[in-house]
Amino acid sequence: DSWSEYPWRVNPDGYGSDWAVFNKWELWLNEDSKRFINTKTERGPFCESPDVADHAYEDGKATLKTINDLQRLKDMQKPCFLACGFWRPHLPFNAPKRYWDLYDRNSIPLASNFFLPDELPKEVRPSTEIKGYGKVDLDDIDFRKEAKHGYWASVSYIDAQIGLILEELKRLELSDNTIVILLGDHGWHLGEHTFWGKHNLMNNATHVPLIVYVPKGIKGKQEQVVELVDLYPTLCQLANIPYPLEQLEGESFKHFLTGDKHRTKDKAFIQWERGKNVVDQTYSYSE
């Protein structure tokens, strides 16, 4: 329903007493609606799948803006740096219906380790963010299926946006002299250890995606330890830009991208709140 049907929701004089009284969702939500609205946070459901165009959501709009920026930057005929941030697959898992339709929900495997490890310290816990949305029942198997379906749909939605940007990069004939890095800032539990979200030092939360394209670089997958702090010196080396050698925790991994088998880093360090984590190619140790 449109807000015009509830004129008392609008207070032209600001947040006055009328607003305070009628800002309680319980006053007008019926019992079915309460399943989809979290009345404590006033957030809607944790996912949705409307039949809309990609640019109906902010990530689709970001794609269109990035394409326009690429066109503008090419016309400048100068070296440039462009960053594009996408929201998905962050909560809520809202993506156009076509991306949900890519998957059969009943064929999506659920987490096989839906249990807590023995003697897990009480400090290790999942994010509570998803509990701030409506339509959430962490113990319900239908919720677990829908949540994973929504996450996969959100990932495919962003995959399509990245594809549009890369197609424009190629159309503008910029692919042969442009470095492209795809990364995320954290992982996400989808029922593993009964967790939904991040905010812990389990591998699902700390292992991030990282894909790098370098013109005339090598292809393939590298099984090496890399940290996000390594991105800055790596980009500098690839672009022949000087950087302070004695002031950075990060180390360049350019050699992984150009065929040199030289290895510099054998472990990564991660911290969340009072927990510390060290990871190498074999172990992940936290305390």
C-alpha positions as CSV (number, residue, x, y, z in Angstrom):
1,D,0.0,0.0,0.0
2,S,1.2,3.5,-0.7
3,W,1.9,5.8,2.2
4,S,-0.7,8.2,0.9
5,E,-3.3,5.9,2.4
6,Y,-1.8,6.7,5.8
7,P,-1.6,10.5,5.9
8,W,-1.0,10.5,9.6
9,R,2.5,9.0,8.8
10,V,3.6,12.3,7.3
11,N,4.3,15.2,9.7
12,P,5.3,18.3,7.7
13,D,6.5,20.0,10.9
14,G,9.1,17.3,11.6
15,Y,9.1,14.4,14.1
16,G,6.4,15.7,16.5
17,S,4.2,13.9,18.9
18,D,1.8,12.6,16.3
19,W,4.7,10.8,14.5
20,A,5.9,9.3,17.8
21,V,2.4,7.9,18.4
22,F,1.8,6.5,15.0
23,N,5.3,5.2,14.3
24,K,4.3,1.9,16.0
25,W,4.0,-0.7,13.3
26,E,1.8,-2.8,15.5
27,L,-1.0,-0.3,15.2
28,W,-1.7,-1.1,11.6
29,L,0.0,-4.3,10.7
30,N,-2.2,-7.4,10.4
31,E,-1.0,-10.7,11.7
32,D,0.3,-11.9,8.3
33,S,2.2,-8.6,7.7
34,K,3.9,-9.0,11.1
35,R,5.6,-12.1,9.7
36,F,7.5,-10.0,7.2
37,I,8.2,-6.8,9.2
38,N,10.5,-6.8,12.2
39,T,8.5,-4.5,14.5
40,K,11.5,-3.8,16.7
41,T,13.8,-2.5,13.9
42,E,11.1,-1.6,11.3
43,R,13.0,-3.5,8.7
44,G,11.3,-5.6,6.1
45,P,12.0,-9.2,5.1
46,F,15.5,-10.5,4.7
47,C,15.0,-11.1,1.0
48,E,12.8,-10.4,-2.0
49,S,12.6,-11.3,-5.7
50,P,10.5,-8.8,-7.7
51,D,10.3,-9.1,-11.5
52,V,12.2,-5.8,-12.1
53,A,15.1,-4.5,-14.2
54,D,18.6,-4.7,-12.7
55,H,18.8,-1.0,-12.3
56,A,15.7,-1.0,-10.0
57,Y,18.2,-1.7,-7.2
58,E,21.2,0.4,-6.2
59,D,23.7,-2.1,-7.5
60,G,22.3,-1.9,-11.0
61,K,22.4,1.9,-10.7
62,A,26.1,1.6,-9.6
63,T,26.8,-0.4,-12.7
64,L,25.3,2.3,-15.0
65,K,27.3,5.0,-13.2
66,T,30.5,3.0,-13.5
67,I,30.0,2.5,-17.2
68,N,29.4,6.3,-17.6
69,D,32.6,6.9,-15.6
70,L,34.6,4.6,-17.8
71,Q,33.4,6.5,-20.9
72,R,34.3,9.8,-19.2
73,L,37.7,8.6,-18.1
74,K,38.6,7.3,-21.5
75,D,37.9,10.7,-23.0
76,M,40.3,12.3,-20.6
77,Q,43.2,10.2,-22.0
78,K,45.0,10.1,-18.7
79,P,45.9,7.3,-16.2
80,C,43.0,6.8,-13.8
81,F,41.8,4.8,-10.8
82,L,38.1,3.8,-10.5
83,A,36.5,1.9,-7.7
84,C,33.0,0.5,-7.9
85,G,31.3,-0.9,-4.7
86,F,28.4,-3.3,-4.8
87,W,26.0,-3.9,-1.9
88,R,25.0,-7.5,-2.7
89,P,25.3,-10.2,-1.5
90,H,25.0,-8.2,1.8
91,L,21.7,-8.3,3.5
92,P,18.9,-8.0,2.6
93,F,19.1,-10.6,-0.2
94,N,17.1,-8.5,-2.7
95,A,17.7,-9.3,-6.3
96,P,15.6,-9.3,-9.5
97,K,13.5,-12.4,-10.0
98,R,15.6,-13.6,-13.0
99,Y,18.5,-14.3,-10.8
100,W,16.4,-16.3,-8.4
101,D,15.1,-18.3,-11.3
102,L,18.6,-19.5,-12.1
103,Y,18.4,-21.9,-9.2
104,D,16.0,-24.7,-8.0
105,R,15.7,-24.1,-4.3
106,N,15.1,-27.8,-3.6
107,S,18.4,-28.6,-5.3
108,I,20.5,-26.2,-3.3
109,P,22.5,-28.1,-0.6
110,L,22.3,-26.9,2.9
111,A,25.3,-26.7,5.3
112,S,26.4,-30.2,6.2
113,N,27.9,-29.0,9.5
114,F,24.8,-27.4,11.0
115,F,26.2,-27.8,14.6
116,L,28.6,-26.1,16.9
117,P,32.1,-27.5,17.4
118,D,32.8,-29.2,20.7
119,E,33.9,-26.9,23.5
120,L,33.5,-23.8,21.3
121,P,34.4,-20.7,23.4
122,K,31.3,-18.6,24.2
123,E,33.0,-15.6,22.6
124,V,32.7,-17.2,19.2
125,R,29.3,-16.3,17.9
126,P,27.7,-15.3,14.6
127,S,26.5,-11.8,13.6
128,T,23.1,-10.9,14.8
129,E,22.4,-8.7,11.8
130,I,20.0,-11.1,10.1
131,K,17.8,-11.1,13.2
132,G,17.0,-7.4,12.5
133,Y,15.0,-8.3,9.5
134,G,11.5,-9.8,9.1
135,K,10.7,-13.4,8.0
136,V,13.6,-14.9,9.9
137,D,13.4,-18.2,11.8
138,L,16.9,-19.5,12.2
139,D,15.7,-23.0,13.2
140,D,13.3,-23.4,10.3
141,I,14.5,-25.5,7.4
142,D,12.4,-23.4,4.9
143,F,14.1,-20.3,6.1
144,R,17.5,-21.9,5.6
145,K,16.7,-22.9,2.1
146,E,15.3,-19.5,1.2
147,A,18.3,-17.7,2.8
148,K,20.8,-19.7,0.8
149,H,18.7,-19.3,-2.4
150,G,18.7,-15.5,-1.8
151,Y,22.4,-15.4,-1.2
152,W,23.1,-17.3,-4.4
153,A,20.7,-15.1,-6.4
154,S,22.4,-12.0,-5.0
155,V,25.8,-13.3,-6.0
156,S,24.6,-14.0,-9.6
157,Y,23.0,-10.5,-9.7
158,I,26.4,-9.0,-8.9
159,D,28.2,-11.4,-11.3
160,A,26.0,-9.9,-14.1
161,Q,26.8,-6.4,-13.1
162,I,30.5,-7.1,-13.2
163,G,30.0,-8.7,-16.6
164,L,28.4,-5.5,-17.9
165,I,31.3,-3.4,-16.7
166,L,33.9,-5.7,-18.2
167,E,32.0,-5.7,-21.5
168,E,32.1,-1.9,-21.5
169,L,35.9,-2.0,-20.7
170,K,36.4,-4.2,-23.8
171,R,34.1,-2.1,-26.0
172,L,36.1,1.0,-25.1
173,E,39.3,-0.8,-26.0
174,L,40.7,-0.4,-22.5
175,S,41.2,-4.0,-21.6
176,D,44.8,-4.2,-22.8
177,N,46.0,-1.5,-20.4
178,T,43.7,-1.8,-17.4
179,I,44.2,-3.8,-14.2
180,V,41.0,-5.2,-12.8
181,I,40.6,-6.5,-9.2
182,L,37.5,-8.1,-7.8
183,L,37.4,-8.5,-4.0
184,G,35.2,-8.7,-1.0
185,D,35.9,-7.6,2.5
186,H,34.7,-10.7,4.4
187,G,33.0,-14.0,3.9
188,W,29.6,-15.2,5.1
189,H,28.2,-18.2,7.0
190,L,25.2,-19.8,5.4
191,G,24.2,-22.2,8.2
192,E,27.7,-23.5,8.9
193,H,28.1,-24.1,12.6
194,T,24.4,-22.8,12.8
195,F,25.9,-19.4,12.0
196,W,24.3,-16.8,9.6
197,G,26.6,-13.9,8.9
198,K,30.1,-12.9,9.7
199,H,31.8,-11.3,12.8
200,N,33.9,-14.3,13.9
201,L,37.2,-15.9,13.0
202,M,35.9,-19.0,11.3
203,N,37.1,-19.7,7.8
204,N,33.7,-18.9,6.3
205,A,33.9,-15.4,7.6
206,T,37.6,-14.6,7.0
207,H,38.2,-16.2,3.6
208,V,37.4,-13.5,0.9
209,P,37.1,-13.6,-2.9
210,L,40.1,-12.2,-4.8
211,I,40.3,-12.2,-8.6
212,V,42.9,-10.1,-10.4
213,Y,43.2,-9.5,-14.2
214,V,46.5,-8.1,-15.4
215,P,47.0,-7.5,-19.2
216,K,49.5,-10.1,-20.5
217,G,49.5,-11.7,-17.0
218,I,49.3,-15.4,-16.4
219,K,46.0,-17.3,-16.1
220,G,44.9,-19.8,-13.5
221,K,44.4,-20.1,-9.8
222,Q,47.2,-19.6,-7.2
223,E,47.2,-21.5,-3.9
224,Q,49.1,-18.8,-1.9
225,V,48.5,-16.8,1.3
226,V,47.4,-13.2,0.5
227,E,46.0,-10.4,2.7
228,L,44.0,-7.4,1.7
229,V,46.8,-5.1,2.9
230,D,48.8,-6.6,0.1
231,L,46.7,-5.0,-2.6
232,Y,48.2,-1.5,-2.3
233,P,51.8,-2.4,-2.9
234,T,50.7,-4.9,-5.6
235,L,48.8,-2.2,-7.6
236,C,51.7,0.2,-7.2
237,Q,54.2,-2.3,-8.6
238,L,52.0,-3.3,-11.5
239,A,51.5,0.4,-12.4
240,N,55.1,1.4,-11.8
241,I,54.2,3.8,-9.0
242,P,56.6,4.2,-6.1
243,Y,55.4,3.4,-2.6
244,P,57.1,3.6,0.9
245,L,58.9,0.3,1.5
246,E,59.3,0.6,5.2
247,Q,55.8,1.8,6.2
248,L,53.5,-1.0,5.0
249,E,52.4,-4.2,6.5
250,G,51.4,-5.4,3.1
251,E,53.7,-7.1,0.6
252,S,53.2,-7.1,-3.2
253,F,52.1,-10.3,-4.8
254,K,52.8,-9.1,-8.3
255,H,55.0,-12.1,-8.9
256,F,52.0,-14.4,-8.6
257,L,50.4,-12.5,-11.5
258,T,53.3,-12.4,-13.8
259,G,54.6,-15.9,-13.7
260,D,57.4,-15.6,-11.1
261,K,57.2,-18.4,-8.6
262,H,58.9,-16.4,-5.9
263,R,57.1,-16.6,-2.6
264,T,57.2,-14.0,0.1
265,K,54.4,-14.5,2.6
266,D,53.4,-17.7,4.3
267,K,50.8,-16.5,6.8
268,A,48.0,-14.0,7.2
269,F,46.8,-12.3,10.4
270,I,43.2,-11.4,11.1
271,Q,41.6,-9.8,14.1
272,W,38.0,-9.4,15.2
273,E,37.2,-7.7,18.5
274,R,39.3,-9.5,21.1
275,G,40.0,-12.5,18.9
276,K,43.2,-13.0,16.9
277,N,43.7,-15.4,14.0
278,V,46.7,-16.6,12.1
279,V,46.3,-18.6,8.8
280,D,48.7,-20.5,6.7
281,Q,48.2,-22.9,3.8
282,T,47.5,-25.8,6.3
283,Y,46.0,-24.4,9.5
284,S,43.8,-21.6,10.9
285,Y,44.6,-20.9,14.6
286,S,42.5,-18.5,16.7
287,E,42.5,-17.5,20.3
